[in-house]
PDB file of C-alpha atoms in Angstrom:
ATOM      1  CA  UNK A  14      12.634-104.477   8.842  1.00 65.00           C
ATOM      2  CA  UNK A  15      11.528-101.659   6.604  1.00 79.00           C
ATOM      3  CA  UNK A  16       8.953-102.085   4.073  1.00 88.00           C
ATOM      4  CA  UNK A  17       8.404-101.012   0.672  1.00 93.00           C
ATOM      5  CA  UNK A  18       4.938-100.882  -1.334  1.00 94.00           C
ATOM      6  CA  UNK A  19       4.021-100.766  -4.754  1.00 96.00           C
ATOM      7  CA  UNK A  20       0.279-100.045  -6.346  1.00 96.00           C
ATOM      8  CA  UNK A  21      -0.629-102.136  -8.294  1.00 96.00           C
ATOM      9  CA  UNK A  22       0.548-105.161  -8.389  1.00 94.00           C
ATOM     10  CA  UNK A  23      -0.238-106.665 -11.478  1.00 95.00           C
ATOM     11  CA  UNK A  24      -2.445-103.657 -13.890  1.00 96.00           C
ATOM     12  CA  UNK A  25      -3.400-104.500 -17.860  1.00 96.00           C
ATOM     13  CA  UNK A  26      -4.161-101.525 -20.400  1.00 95.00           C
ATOM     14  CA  UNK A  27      -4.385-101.049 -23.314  1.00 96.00           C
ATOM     15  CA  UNK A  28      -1.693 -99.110 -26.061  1.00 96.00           C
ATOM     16  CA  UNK A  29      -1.556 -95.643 -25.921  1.00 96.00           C
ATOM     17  CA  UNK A  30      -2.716 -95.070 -22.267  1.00 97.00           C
ATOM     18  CA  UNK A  31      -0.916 -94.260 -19.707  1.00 97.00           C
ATOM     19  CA  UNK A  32       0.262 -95.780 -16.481  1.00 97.00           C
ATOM     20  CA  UNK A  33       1.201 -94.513 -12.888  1.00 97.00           C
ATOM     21  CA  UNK A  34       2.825 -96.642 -10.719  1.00 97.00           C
ATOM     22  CA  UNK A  35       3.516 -95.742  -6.469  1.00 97.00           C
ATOM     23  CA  UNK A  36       5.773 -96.506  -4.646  1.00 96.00           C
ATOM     24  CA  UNK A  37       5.628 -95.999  -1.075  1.00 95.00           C
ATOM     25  CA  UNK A  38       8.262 -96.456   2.405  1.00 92.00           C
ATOM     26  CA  UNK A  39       6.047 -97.223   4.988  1.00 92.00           C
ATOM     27  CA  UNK A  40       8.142 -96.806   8.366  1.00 87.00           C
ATOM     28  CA  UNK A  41      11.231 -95.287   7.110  1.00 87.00           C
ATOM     29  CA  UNK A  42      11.908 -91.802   5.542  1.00 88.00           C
ATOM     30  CA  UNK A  43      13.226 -92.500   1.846  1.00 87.00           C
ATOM     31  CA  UNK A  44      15.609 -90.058   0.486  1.00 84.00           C
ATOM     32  CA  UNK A  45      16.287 -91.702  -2.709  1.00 88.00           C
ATOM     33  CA  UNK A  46      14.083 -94.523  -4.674  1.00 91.00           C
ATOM     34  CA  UNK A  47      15.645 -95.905  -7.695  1.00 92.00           C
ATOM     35  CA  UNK A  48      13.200 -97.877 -10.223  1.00 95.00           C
ATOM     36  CA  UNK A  49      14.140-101.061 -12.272  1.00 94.00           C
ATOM     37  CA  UNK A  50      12.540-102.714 -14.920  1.00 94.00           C
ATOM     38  CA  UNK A  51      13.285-106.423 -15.202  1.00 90.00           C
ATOM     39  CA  UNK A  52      12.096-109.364 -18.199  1.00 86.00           C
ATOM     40  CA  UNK A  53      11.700-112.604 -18.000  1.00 81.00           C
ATOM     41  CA  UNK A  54      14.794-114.195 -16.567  1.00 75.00           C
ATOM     42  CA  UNK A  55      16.472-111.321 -16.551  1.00 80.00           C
ATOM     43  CA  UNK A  56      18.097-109.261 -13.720  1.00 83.00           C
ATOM     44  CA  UNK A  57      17.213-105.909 -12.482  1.00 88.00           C
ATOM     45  CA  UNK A  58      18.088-102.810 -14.940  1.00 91.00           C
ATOM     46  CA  UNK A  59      18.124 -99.478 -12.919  1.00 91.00           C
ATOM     47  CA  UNK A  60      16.099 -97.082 -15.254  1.00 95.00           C
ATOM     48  CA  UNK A  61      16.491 -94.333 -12.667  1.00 94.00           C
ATOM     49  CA  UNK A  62      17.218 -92.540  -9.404  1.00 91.00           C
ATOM     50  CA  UNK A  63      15.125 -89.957  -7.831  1.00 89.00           C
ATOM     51  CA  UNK A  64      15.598 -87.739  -4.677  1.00 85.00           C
ATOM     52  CA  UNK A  65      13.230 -86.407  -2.714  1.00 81.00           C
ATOM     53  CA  UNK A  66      11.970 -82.745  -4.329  1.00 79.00           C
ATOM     54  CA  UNK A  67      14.497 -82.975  -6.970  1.00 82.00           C
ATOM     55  CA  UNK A  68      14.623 -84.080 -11.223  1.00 87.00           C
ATOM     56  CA  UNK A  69      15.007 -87.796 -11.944  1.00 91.00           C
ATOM     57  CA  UNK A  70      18.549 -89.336 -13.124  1.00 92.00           C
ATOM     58  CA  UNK A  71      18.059 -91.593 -15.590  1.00 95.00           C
ATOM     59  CA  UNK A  72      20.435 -94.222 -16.649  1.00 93.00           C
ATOM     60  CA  UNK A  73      21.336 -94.218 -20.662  1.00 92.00           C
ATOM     61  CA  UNK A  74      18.672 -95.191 -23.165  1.00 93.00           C
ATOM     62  CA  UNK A  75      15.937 -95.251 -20.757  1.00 95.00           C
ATOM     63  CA  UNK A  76      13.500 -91.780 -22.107  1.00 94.00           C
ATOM     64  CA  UNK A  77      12.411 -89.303 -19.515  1.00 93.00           C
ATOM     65  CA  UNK A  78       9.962 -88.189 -21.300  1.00 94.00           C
ATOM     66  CA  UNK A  79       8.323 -91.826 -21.709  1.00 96.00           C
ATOM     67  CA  UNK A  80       8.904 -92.968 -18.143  1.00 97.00           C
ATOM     68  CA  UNK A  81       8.149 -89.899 -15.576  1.00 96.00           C
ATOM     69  CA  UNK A  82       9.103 -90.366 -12.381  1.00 94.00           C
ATOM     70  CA  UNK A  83       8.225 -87.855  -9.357  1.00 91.00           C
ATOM     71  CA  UNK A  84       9.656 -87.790  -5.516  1.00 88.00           C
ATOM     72  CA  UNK A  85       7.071 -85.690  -3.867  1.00 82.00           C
ATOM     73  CA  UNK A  86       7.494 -86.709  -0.519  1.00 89.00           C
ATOM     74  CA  UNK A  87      10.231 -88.733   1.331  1.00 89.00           C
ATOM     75  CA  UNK A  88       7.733 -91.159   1.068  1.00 92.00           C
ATOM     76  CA  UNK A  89       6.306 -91.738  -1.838  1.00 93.00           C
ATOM     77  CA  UNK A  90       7.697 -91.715  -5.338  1.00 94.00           C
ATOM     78  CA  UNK A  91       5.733 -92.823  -8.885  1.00 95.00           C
ATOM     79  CA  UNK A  92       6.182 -93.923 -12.203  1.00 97.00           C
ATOM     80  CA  UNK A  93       4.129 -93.167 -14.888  1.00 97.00           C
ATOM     81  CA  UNK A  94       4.648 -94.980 -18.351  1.00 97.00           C
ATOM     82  CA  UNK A  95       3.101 -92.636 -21.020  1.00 97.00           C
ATOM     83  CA  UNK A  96       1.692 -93.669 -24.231  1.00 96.00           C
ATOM     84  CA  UNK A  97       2.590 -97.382 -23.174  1.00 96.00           C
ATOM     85  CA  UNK A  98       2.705 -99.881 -25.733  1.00 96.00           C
ATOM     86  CA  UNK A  99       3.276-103.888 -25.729  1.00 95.00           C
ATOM     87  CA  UNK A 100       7.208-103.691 -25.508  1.00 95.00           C
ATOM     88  CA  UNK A 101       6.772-101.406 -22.493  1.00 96.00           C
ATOM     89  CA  UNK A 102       5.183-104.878 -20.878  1.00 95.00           C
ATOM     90  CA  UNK A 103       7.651-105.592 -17.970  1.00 94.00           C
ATOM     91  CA  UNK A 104       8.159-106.003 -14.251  1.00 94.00           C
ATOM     92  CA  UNK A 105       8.753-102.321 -12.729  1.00 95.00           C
ATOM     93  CA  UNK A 106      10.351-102.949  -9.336  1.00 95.00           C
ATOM     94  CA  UNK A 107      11.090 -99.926  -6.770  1.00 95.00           C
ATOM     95  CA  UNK A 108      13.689 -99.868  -4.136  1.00 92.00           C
ATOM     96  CA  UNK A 109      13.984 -97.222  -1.417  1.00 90.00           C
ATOM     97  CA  UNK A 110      17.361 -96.330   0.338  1.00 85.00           C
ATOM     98  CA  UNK A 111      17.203 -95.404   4.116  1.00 76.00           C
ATOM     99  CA  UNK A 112      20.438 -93.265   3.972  1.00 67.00           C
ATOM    100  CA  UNK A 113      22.784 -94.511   6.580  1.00 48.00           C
ATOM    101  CA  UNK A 114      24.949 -91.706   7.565  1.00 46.00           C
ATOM    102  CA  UNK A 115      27.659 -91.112   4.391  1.00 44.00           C
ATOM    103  CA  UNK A 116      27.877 -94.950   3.539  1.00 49.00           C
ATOM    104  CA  UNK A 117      26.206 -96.896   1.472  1.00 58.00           C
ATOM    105  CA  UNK A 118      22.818 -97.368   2.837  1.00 63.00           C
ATOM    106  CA  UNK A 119      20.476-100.620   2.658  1.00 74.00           C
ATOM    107  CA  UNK A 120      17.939-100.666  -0.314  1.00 81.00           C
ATOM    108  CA  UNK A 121      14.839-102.098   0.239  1.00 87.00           C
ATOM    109  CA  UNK A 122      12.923-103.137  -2.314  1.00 90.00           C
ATOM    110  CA  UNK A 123       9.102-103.260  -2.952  1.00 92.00           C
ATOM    111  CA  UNK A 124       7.120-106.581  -4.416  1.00 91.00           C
ATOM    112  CA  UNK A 125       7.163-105.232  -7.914  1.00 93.00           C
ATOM    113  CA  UNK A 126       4.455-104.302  -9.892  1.00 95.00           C
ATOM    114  CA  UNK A 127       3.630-106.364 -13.525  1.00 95.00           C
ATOM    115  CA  UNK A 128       2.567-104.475 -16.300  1.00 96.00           C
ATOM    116  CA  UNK A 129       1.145-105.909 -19.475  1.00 96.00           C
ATOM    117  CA  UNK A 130       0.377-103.723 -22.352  1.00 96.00           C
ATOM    118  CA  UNK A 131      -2.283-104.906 -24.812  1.00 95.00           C
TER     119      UNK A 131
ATOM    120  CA  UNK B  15      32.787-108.128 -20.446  1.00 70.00           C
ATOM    121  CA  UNK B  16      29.926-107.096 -18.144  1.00 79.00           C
ATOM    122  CA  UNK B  17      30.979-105.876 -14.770  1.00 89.00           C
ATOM    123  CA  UNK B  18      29.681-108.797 -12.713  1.00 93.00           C
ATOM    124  CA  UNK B  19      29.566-112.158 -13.970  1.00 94.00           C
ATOM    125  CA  UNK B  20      26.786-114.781 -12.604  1.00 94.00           C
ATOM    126  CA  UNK B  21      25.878-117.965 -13.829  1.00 91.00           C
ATOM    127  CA  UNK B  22      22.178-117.847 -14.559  1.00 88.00           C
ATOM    128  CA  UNK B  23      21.651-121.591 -13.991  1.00 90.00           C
ATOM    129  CA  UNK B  24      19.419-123.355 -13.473  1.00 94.00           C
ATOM    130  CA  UNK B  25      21.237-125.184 -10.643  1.00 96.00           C
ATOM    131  CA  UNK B  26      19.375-128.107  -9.311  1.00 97.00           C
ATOM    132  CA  UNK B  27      19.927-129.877  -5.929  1.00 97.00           C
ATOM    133  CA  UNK B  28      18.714-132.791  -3.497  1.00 97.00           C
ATOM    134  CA  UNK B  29      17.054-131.555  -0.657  1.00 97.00           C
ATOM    135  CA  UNK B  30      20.071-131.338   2.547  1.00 97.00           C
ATOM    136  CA  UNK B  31      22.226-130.421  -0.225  1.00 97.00           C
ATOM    137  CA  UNK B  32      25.291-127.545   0.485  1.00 97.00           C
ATOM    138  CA  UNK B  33      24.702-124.958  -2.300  1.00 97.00           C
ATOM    139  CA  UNK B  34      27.500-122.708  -3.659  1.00 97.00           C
ATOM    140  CA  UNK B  35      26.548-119.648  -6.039  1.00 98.00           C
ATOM    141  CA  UNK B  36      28.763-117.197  -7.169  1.00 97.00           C
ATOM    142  CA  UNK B  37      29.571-114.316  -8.646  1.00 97.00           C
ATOM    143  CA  UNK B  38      32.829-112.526 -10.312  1.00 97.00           C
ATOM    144  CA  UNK B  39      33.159-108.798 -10.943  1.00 96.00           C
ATOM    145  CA  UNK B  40      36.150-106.739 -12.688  1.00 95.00           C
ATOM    146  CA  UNK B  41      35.395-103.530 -11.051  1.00 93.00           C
ATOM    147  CA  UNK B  42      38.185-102.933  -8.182  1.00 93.00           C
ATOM    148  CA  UNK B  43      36.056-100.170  -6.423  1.00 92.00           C
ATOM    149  CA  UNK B  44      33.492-102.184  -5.636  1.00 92.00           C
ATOM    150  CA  UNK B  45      33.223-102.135  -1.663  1.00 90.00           C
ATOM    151  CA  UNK B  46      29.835-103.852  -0.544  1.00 90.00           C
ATOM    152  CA  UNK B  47      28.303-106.784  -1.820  1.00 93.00           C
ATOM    153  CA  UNK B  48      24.864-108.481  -1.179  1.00 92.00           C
ATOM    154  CA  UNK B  49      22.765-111.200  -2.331  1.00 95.00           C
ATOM    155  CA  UNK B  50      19.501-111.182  -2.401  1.00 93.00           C
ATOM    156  CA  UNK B  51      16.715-114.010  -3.452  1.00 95.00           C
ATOM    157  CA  UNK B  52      13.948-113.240  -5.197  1.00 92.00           C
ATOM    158  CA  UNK B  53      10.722-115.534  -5.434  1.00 92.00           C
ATOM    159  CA  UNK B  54       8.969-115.937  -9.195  1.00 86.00           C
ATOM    160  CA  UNK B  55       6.983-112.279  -9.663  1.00 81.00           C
ATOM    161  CA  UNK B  56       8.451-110.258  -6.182  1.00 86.00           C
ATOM    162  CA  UNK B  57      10.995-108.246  -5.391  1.00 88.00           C
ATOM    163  CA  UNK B  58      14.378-108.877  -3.883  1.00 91.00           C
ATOM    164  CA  UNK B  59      14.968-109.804  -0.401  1.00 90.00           C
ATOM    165  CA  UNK B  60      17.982-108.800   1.230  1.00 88.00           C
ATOM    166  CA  UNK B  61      19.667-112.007   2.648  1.00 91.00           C
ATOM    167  CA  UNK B  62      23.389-111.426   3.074  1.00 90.00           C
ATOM    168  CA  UNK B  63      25.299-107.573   3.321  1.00 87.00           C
ATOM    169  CA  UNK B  64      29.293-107.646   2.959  1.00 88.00           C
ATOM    170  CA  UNK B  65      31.365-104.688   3.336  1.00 85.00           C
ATOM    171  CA  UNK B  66      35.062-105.478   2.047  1.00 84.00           C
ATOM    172  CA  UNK B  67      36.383-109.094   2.360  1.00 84.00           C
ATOM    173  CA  UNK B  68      36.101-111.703   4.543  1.00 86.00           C
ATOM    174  CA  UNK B  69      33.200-114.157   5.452  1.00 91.00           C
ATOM    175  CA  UNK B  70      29.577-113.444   7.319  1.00 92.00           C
ATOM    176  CA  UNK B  71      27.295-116.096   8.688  1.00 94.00           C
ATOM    177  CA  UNK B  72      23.467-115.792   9.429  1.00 93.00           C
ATOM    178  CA  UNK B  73      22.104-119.101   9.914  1.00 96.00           C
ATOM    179  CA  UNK B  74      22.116-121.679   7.423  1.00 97.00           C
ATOM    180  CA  UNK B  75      23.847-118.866   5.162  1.00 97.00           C
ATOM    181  CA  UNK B  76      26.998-117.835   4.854  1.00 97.00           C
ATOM    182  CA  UNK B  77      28.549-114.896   2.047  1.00 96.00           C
ATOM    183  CA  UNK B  78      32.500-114.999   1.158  1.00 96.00           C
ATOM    184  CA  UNK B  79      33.828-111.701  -0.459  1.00 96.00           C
ATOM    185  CA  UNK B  80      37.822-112.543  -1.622  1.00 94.00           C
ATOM    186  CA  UNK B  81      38.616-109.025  -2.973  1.00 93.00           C
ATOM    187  CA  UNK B  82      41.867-110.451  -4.495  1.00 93.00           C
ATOM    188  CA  UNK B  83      39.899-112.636  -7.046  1.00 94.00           C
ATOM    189  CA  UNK B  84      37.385-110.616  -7.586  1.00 95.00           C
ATOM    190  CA  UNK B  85      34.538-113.317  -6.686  1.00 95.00           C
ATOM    191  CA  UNK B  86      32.177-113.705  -4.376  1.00 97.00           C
ATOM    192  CA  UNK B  87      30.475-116.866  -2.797  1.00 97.00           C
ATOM    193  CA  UNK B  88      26.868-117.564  -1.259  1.00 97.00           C
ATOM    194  CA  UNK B  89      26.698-121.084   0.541  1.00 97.00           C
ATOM    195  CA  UNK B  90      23.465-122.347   1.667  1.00 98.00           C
ATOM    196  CA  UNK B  91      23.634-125.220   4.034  1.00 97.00           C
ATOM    197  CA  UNK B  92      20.587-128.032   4.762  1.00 97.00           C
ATOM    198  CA  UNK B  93      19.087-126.459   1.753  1.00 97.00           C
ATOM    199  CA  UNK B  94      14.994-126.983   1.832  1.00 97.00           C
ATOM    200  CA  UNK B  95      12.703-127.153  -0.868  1.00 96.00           C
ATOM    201  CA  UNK B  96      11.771-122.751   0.100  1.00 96.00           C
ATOM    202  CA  UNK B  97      15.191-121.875  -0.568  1.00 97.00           C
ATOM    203  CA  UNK B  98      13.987-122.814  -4.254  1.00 97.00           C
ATOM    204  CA  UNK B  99      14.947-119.438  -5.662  1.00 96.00           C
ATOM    205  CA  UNK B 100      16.264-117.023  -7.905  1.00 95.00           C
ATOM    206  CA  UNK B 101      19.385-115.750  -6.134  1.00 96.00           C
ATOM    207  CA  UNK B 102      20.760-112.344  -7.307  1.00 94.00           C
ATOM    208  CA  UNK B 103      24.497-110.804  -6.367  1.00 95.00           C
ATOM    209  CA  UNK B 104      24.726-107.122  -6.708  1.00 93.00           C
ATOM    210  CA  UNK B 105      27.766-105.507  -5.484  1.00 91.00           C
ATOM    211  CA  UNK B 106      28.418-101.447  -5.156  1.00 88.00           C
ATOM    212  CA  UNK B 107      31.327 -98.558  -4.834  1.00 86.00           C
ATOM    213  CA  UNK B 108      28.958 -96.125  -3.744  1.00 75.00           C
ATOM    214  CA  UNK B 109      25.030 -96.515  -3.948  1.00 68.00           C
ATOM    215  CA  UNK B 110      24.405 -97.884  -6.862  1.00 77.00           C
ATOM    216  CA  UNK B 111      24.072-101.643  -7.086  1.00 84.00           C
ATOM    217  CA  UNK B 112      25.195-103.418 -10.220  1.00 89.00           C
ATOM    218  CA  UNK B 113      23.729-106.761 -10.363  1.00 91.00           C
ATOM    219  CA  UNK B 114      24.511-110.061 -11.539  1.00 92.00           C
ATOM    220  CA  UNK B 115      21.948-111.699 -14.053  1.00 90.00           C
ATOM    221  CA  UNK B 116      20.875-113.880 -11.335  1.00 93.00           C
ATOM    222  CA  UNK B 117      20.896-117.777 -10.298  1.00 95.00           C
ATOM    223  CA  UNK B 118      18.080-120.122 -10.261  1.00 95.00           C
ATOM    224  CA  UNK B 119      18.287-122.127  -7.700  1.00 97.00           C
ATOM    225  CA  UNK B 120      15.899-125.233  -7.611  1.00 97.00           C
ATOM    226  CA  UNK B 121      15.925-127.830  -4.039  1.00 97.00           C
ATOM    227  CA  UNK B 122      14.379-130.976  -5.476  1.00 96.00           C
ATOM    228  CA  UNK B 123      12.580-133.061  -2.278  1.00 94.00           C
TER     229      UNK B 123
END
């Protein structure tokens, strides 16, 4: 099946710095990439979507300007959390879509990467 | 009322146990419907796609979509200690999954 990676897994800093996050699609061509954020036993909040060469959409209440996202390639996508603080401590999960011809195509989703802000 | 409803557990079981997790949903549009599990600090895993209604089996898993009622079912059969789990509906109109808050599922020896 088609994998997803994310780099880092796990990465500790400290307030105020910032954070970038990749996400790659190893064997597949990835159109769009959405990224989540997800606490403790919670589920998986979509924070936004990004296609390949074009802007970011983000869902409501998440801040662009806080949590940049870029789609350079069809095959690699990253997140950077700016000016991070504790609160922004969280799970940041990618998924990649391999677009399956006008339906709904498969996500797949990378291993998540943990970020703990001191 | 959020859009998909999931109880988040936990739900413990014997080992050889049938499992039954499920999720309801108010959104009518809503066309395709997976579950995934997902494994303490990893992503989801894609076990079960569902376009529309009806039942699909892959091995000792098998997803029910009833449209009518709005709910969807996961059964796990001969449930193992592995299938220990948070299991995760999300369900879709077009791309973009909505997800339910997830189930943890725990297979006692």
């Amino acid at each position: 099946g088609a994998v997803v990676s994310q780099h880092p897994s796990w990465v500790i800093c400290k307030s105020g710095t910032s954070v970038k996050i990749e996400c790659r699609s190893l064997d597949f061509q990835a159109t769009t990439m959405f990224w989540y954020r997800q606490f403790p036993k919670q589920s998986l909040m979509l924070m936004a979507t990004s296609n390949e060469g074009s802007k970011a959409t983000y869902e409501q209440g998440v801040e662009k300007d806080k949590f940049l996202i870029n789609h350079a390639s069809l095959t690699l996508s990253t997140l950077t959390v700016t000016s991070a603080h504790p609160e922004d401590s969280s799970f940041y999960i990618c998924s990649a879509r391999e677009d399956a011809g006008g339906g709904m195509g498969e996500q797949f989703f990378g291993p998540g990467t943990r970020l703990t802000v001191l | 009322q959020k859009e998909v409803e999931q109880d988040p557990g936990p739900l413990s079981v014997p080992e050889g146990a049938i499992v039954s997790l499920n999720c309801t949903y108010s959104n009518s549009a809503f066309q395709y419907f997976m579950w995934y599990r997902q494994y303490s600090r990893k992503g989801p895993e894609l076990l079960m796609y569902t376009y529309s209604s009806g039942n699909k089996e892959d091995g000792r898993f098998t997803a029910q979509v009833d449209k009518s009622s709005k709910y969807i079912s996961l059964f796990i059969r001969d449930s193992q200690p592995s299938d220990s789990a948070t299991y995760l509906c999300a369900m879709s109109a077009d791309y973009q999954l909505i997800w339910g808050a997830g189930t943890k599922l725990i297979i006692k020896p």
